[in-house]
Coordinates of N, CA and C in Angstrom, one line a residue:
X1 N -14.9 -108.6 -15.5 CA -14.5 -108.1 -14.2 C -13.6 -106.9 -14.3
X2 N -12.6 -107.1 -15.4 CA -11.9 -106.0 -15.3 C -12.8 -104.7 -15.7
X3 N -13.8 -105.0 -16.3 CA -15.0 -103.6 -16.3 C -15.4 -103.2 -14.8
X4 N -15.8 -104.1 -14.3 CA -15.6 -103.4 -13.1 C -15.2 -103.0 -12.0
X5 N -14.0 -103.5 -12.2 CA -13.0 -102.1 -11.6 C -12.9 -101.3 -11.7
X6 N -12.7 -101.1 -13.5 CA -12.5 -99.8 -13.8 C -13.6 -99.2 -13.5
X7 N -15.0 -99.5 -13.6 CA -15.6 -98.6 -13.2 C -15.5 -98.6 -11.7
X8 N -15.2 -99.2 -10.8 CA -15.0 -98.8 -9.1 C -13.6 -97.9 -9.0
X9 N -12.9 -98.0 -9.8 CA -11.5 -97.2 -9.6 C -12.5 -95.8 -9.8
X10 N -12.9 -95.5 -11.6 CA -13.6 -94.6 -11.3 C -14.1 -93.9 -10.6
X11 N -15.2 -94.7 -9.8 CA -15.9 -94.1 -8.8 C -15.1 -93.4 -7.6
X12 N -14.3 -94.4 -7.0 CA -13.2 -93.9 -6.2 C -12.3 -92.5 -6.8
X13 N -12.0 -92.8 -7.7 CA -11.4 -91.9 -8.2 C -12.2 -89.9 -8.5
X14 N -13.5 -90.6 -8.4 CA -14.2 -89.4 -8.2 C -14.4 -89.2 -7.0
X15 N -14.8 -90.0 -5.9 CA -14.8 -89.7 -4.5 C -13.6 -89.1 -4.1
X16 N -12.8 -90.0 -4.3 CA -11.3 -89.0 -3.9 C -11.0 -87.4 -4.3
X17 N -11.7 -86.9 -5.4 CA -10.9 -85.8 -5.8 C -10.8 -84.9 -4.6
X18 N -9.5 -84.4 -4.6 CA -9.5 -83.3 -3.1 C -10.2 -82.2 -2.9
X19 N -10.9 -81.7 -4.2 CA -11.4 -80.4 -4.0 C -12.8 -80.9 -3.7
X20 N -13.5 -81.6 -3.8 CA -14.2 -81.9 -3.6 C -14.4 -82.8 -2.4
X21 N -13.5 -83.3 -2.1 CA -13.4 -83.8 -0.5 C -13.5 -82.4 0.1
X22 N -12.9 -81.7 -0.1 CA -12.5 -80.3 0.9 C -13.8 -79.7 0.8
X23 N -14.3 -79.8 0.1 CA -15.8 -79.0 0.4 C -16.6 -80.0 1.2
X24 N -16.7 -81.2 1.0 CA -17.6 -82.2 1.6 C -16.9 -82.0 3.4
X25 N -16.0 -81.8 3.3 CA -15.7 -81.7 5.0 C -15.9 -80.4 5.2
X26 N -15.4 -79.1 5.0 CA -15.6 -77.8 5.0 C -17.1 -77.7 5.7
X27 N -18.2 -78.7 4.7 CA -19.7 -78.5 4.7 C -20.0 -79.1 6.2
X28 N -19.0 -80.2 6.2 CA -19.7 -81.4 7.6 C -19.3 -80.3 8.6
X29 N -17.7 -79.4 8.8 CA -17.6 -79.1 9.9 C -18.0 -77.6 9.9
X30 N -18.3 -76.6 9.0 CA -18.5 -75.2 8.9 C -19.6 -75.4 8.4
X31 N -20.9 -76.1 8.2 CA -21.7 -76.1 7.2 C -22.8 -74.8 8.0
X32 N -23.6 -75.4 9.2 CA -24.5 -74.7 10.2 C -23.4 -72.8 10.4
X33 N -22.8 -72.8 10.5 CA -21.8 -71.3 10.8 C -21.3 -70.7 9.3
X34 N -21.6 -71.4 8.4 CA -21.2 -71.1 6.5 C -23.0 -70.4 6.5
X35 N -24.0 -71.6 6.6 CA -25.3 -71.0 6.4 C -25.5 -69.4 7.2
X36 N -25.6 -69.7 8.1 CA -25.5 -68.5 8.9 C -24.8 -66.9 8.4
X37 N -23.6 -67.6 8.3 CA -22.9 -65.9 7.3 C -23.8 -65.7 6.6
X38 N -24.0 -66.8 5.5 CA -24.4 -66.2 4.2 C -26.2 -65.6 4.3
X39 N -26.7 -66.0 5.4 CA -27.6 -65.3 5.6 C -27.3 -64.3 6.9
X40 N -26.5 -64.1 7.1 CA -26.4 -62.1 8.1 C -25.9 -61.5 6.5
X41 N -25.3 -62.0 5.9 CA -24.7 -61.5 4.6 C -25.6 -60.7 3.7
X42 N -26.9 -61.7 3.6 CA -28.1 -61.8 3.0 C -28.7 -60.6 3.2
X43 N -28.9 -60.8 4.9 CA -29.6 -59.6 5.8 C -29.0 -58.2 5.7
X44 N -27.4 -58.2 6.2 CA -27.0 -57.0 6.0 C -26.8 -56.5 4.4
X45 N -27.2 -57.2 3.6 CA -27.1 -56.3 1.8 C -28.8 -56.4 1.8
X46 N -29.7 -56.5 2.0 CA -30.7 -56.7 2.4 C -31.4 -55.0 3.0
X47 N -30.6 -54.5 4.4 CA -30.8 -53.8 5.4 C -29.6 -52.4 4.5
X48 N -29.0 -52.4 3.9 CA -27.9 -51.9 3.5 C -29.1 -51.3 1.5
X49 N -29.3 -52.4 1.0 CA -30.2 -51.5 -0.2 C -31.3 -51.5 0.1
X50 N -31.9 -51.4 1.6 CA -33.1 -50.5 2.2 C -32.6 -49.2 2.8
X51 N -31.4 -49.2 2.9 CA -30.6 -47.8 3.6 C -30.7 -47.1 2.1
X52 N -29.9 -47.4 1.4 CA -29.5 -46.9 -0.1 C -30.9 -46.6 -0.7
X53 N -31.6 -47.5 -0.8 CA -32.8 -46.4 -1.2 C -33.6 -45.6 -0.3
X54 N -33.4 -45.6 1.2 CA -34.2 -44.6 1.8 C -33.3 -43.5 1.3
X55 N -32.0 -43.2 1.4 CA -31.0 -42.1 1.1 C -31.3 -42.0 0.2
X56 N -31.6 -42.6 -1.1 CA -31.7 -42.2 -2.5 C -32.9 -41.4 -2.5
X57 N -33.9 -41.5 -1.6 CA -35.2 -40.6 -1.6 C -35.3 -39.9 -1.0
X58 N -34.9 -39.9 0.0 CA -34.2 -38.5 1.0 C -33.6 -37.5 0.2
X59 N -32.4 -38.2 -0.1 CA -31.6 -36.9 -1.7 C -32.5 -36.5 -2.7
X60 N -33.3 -37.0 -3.2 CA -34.3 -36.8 -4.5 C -35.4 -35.5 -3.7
X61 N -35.8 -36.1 -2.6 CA -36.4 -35.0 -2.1 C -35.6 -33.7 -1.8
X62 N -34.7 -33.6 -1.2 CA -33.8 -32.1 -0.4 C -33.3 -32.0 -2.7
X63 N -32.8 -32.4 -3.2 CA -32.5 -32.2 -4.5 C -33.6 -31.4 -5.2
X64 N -35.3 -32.1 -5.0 CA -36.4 -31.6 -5.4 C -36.8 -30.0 -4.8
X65 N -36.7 -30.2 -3.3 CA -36.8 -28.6 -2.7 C -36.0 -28.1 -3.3
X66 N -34.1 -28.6 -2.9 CA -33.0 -27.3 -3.4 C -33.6 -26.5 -4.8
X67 N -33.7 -27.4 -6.0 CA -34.5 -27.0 -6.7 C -35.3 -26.1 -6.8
X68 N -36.1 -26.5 -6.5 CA -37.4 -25.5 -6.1 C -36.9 -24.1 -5.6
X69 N -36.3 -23.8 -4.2 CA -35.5 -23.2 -3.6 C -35.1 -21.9 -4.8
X70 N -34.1 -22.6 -5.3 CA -33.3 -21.7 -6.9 C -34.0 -21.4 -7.4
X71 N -35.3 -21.9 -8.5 CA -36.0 -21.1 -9.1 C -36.9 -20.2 -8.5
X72 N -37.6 -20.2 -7.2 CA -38.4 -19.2 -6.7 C -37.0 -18.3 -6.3
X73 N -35.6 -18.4 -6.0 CA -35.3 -17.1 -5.9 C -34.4 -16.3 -7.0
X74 N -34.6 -17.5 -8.5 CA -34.6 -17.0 -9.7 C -35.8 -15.8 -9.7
X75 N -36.9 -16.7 -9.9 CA -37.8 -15.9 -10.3 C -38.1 -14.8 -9.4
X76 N -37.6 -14.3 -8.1 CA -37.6 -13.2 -6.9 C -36.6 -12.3 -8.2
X77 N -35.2 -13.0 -7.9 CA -34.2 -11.6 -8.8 C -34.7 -11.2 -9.5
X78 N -35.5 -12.3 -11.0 CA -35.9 -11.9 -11.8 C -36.7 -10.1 -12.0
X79 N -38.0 -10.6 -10.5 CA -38.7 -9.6 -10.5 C -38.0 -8.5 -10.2
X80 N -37.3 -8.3 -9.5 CA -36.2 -7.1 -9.1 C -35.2 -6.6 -10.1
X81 N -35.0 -7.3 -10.6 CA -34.2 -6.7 -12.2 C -35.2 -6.5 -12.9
X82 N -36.6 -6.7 -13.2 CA -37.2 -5.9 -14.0 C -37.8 -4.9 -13.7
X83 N -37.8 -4.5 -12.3 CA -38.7 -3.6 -10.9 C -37.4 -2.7 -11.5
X84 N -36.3 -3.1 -11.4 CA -34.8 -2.1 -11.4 C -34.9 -1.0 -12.4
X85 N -35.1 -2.4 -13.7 CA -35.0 -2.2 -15.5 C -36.1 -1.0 -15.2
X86 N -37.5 -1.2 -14.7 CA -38.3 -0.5 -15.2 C -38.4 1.0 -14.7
X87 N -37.4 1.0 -13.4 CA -36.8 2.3 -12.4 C -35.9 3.1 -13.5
X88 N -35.5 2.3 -14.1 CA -33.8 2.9 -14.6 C -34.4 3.2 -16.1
X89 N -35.3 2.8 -16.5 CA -36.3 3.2 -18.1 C -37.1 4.6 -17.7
X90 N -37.2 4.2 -16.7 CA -38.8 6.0 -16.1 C -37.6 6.6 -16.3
X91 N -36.4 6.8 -15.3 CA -35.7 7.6 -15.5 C -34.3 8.5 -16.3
X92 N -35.0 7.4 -17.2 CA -33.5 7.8 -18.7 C -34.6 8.8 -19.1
X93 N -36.1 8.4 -19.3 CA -37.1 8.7 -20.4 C -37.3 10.1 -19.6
X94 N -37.6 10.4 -17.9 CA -37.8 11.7 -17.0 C -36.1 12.6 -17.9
X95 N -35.4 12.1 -17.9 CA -34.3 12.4 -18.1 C -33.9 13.4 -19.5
X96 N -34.5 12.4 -20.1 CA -34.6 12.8 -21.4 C -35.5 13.7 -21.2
X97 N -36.7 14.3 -21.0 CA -37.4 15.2 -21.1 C -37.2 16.1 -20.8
X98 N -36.5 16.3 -19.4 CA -35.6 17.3 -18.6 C -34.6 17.8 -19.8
X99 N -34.2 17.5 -20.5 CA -32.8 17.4 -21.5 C -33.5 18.4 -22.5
X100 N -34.7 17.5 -23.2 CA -35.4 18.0 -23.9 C -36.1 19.5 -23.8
X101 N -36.8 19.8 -22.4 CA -37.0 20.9 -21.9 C -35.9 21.7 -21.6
X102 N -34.7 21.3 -20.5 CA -33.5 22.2 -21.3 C -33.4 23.4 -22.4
X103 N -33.0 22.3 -23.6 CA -32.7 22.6 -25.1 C -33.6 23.4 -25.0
X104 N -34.9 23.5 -25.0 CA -35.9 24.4 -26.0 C -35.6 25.7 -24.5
X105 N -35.7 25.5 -23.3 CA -35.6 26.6 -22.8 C -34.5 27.5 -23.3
X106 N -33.1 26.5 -23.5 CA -32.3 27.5 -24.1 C -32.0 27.9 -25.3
X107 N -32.9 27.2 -26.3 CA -33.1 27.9 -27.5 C -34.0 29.2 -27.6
X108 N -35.1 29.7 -26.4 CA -36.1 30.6 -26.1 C -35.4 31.7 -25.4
X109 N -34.1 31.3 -24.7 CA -33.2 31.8 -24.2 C -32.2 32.7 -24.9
X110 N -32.1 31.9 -25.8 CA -31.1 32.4 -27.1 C -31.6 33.5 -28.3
X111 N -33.0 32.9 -28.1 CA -33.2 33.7 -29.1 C -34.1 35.4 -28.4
X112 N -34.5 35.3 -27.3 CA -34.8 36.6 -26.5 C -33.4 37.4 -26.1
X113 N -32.3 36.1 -26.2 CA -30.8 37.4 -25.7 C -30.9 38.0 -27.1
X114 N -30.9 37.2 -28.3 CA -30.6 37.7 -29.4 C -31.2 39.0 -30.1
X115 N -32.8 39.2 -29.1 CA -33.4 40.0 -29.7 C -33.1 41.4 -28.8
X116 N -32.4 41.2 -27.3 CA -32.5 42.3 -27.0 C -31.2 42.7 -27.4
X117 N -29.6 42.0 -27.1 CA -29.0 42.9 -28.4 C -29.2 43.1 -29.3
X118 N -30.0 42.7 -30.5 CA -30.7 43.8 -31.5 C -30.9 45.0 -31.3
X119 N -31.7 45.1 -30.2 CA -32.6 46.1 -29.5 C -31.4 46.8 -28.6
X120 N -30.8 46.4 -28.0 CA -29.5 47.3 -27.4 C -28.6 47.9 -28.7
X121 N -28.5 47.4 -29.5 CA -27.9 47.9 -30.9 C -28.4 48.9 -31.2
X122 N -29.5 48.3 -31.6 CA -30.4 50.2 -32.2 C -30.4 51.2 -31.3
X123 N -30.4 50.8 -29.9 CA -30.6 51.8 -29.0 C -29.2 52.7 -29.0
X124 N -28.7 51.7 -28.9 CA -27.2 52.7 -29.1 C -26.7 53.3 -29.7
X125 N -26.9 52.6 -30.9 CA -26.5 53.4 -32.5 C -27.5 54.9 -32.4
X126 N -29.2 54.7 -32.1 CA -29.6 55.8 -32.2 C -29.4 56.9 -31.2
X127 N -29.1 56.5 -30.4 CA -28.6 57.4 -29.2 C -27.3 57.8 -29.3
X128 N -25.8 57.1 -30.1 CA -24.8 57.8 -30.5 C -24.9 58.9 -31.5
X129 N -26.2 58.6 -32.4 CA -26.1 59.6 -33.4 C -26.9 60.6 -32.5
X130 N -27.9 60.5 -31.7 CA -28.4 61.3 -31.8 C -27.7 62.2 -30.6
X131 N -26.6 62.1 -30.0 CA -25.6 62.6 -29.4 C -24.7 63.0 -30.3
X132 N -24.5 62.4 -31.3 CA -23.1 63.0 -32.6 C -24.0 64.7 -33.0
X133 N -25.3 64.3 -33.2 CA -26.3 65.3 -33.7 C -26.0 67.0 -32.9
X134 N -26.1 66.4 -31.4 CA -26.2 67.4 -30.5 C -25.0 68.0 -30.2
X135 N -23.6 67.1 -30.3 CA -22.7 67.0 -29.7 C -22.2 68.1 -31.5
X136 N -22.4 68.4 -32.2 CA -22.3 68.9 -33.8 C -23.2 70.2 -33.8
X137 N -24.1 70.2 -33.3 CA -25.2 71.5 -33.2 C -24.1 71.7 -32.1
X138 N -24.0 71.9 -30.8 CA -23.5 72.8 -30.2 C -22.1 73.5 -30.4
X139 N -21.4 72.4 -31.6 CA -20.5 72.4 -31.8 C -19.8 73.7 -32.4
X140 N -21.3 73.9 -33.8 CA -21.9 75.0 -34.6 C -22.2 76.3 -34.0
X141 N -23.1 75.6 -32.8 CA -23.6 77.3 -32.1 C -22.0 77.8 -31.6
X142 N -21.4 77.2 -30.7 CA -20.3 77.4 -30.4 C -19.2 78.3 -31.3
X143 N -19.1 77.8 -32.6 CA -18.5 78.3 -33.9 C -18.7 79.4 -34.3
X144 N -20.3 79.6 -34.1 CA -21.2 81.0 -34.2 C -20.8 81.6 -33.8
X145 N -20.8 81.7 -32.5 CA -20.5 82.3 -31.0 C -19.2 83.1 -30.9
X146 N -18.3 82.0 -31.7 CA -17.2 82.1 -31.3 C -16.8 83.9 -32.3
X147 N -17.7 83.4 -33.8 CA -17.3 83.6 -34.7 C -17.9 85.6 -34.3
X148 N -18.8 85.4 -34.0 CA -19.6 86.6 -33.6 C -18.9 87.5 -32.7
X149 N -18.5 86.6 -31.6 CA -17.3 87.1 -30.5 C -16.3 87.9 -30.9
X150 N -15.7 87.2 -32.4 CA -14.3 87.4 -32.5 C -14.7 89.0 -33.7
X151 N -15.8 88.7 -34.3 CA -16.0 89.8 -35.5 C -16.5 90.8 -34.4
X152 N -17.1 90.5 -33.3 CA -17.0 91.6 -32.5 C -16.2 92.2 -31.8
X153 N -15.3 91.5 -31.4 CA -13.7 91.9 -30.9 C -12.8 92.8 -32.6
X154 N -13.2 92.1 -33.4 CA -12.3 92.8 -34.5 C -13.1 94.1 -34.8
X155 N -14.4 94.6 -34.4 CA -14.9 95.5 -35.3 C -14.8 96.3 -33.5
X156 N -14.7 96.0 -33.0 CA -14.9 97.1 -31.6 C -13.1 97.1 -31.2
X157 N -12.9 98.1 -30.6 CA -11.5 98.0 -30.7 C -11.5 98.0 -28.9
X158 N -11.5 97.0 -28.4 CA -11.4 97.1 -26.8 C -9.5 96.2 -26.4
X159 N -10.0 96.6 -25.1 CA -8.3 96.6 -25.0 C -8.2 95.0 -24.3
X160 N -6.8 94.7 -23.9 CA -6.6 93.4 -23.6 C -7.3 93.3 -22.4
X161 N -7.6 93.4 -21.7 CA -8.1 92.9 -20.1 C -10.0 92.6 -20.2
X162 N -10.5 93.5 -21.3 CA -12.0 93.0 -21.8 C -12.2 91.9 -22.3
X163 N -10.8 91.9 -23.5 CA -10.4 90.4 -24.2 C -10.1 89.2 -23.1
X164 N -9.5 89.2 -22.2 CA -9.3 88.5 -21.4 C -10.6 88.0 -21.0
X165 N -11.3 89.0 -20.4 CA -12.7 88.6 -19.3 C -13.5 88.0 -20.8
X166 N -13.5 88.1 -21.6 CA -14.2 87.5 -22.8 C -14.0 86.1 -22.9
X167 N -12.3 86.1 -23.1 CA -11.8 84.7 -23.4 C -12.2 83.6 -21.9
X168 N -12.1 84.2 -20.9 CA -12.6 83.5 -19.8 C -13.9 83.0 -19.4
X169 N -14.8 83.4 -20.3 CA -15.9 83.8 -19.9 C -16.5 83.0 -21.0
X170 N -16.3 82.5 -22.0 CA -16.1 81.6 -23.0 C -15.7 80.4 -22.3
X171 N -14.5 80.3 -21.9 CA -14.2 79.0 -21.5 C -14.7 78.7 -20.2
X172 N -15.3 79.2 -19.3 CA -16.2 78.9 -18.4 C -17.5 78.4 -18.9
X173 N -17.7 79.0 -20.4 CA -18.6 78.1 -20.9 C -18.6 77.2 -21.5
X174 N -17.6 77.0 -22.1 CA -17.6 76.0 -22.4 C -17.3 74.7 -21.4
X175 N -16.8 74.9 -20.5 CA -16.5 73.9 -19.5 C -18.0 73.1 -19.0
X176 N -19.0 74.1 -18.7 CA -20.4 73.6 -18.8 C -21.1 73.4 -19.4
X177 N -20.9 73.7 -20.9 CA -21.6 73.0 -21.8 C -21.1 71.3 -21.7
X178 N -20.2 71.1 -21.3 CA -19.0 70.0 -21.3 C -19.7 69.0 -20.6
X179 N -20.2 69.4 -19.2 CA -20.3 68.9 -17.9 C -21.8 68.6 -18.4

């Protein structure tokens, strides 16, 4: 008998525990309005990761265009920096040519100035001499002249005022041989 007690104390003793009372009443008087939460609970995480994944595909998509978006107007710049590149290559290379044509014009330049000072050189040189030439012949006849003048003045015995018109008459010529 005293077995079973102990095992009815037992029993009681498990019936009684409080935490477990407390849920057994909790259940009798919140049980119908406990169910209930835990299904709006259900519903709204339910309704809540059908939101979350419509948004997740919404974003995947506008993420997929933006995407998209950036590389067609990658590949837009692209073409315009090579449209630029290929602007800015014609005209280093037009450039260069021009440069190149330059040089040789003014090497063709250089060397026709070069030839006509040459050519002004000789022209000069032979044209001073052949001025020293003339400018020395008259210089001579003149000497002649003078010399013939003067052996004629010494061998003729005329008086000063003939000498005069002589000497004048001389240097009136010589003033236009001058001129």
């Amino acid at each position: 008998m005293a077995n079973k007690k102990d095992g009815n104390e037992k029993i009681q003793n498990k019936a009684i525990d409080p935490v477990e009372e407390l849920n057994q009443l909790r259940s009798i008087v919140f049980g119908a309005a406990e169910k209930n939460i835990y299904e709006q609970i259900a519903a709204l995480t339910h309704k809540m990761e059908a939101s979350i994944s419509e948004l997740n595909t919404k974003l995947t998509k506008r993420f997929d265009s933006l995407q998209q978006d950036i590389e067609q107007q990658f590949a837009e710049m692209d073409k315009r920096l090579s449209f630029i590149d290929k602007n800015h290559d014609d005209n280093e290379v037009n450039l260069q040519k021009h440069i190149d044509n330059l040089a040789s014009e003014h090497e063709m330049f250089a060397a026709a100035t070069q030839k006509d000072f040459t050519e002004l050189n000789q022209s000069l040189d032979s044209e001073s001499a052949s001025l020293t030439n003339n400018f020395n012949e008259q210089l001579e006849q003149l000497k002649a002249h003078l010399d013939e003048v003067s052996n004629e003045l010494s061998s003729s015995k005329t008086d000063r005022k003939t000498l005069a018109r002589l000497l004048a008459t001389m240097a009136t010529n010589l003033e236009a041989d001058q001129l």
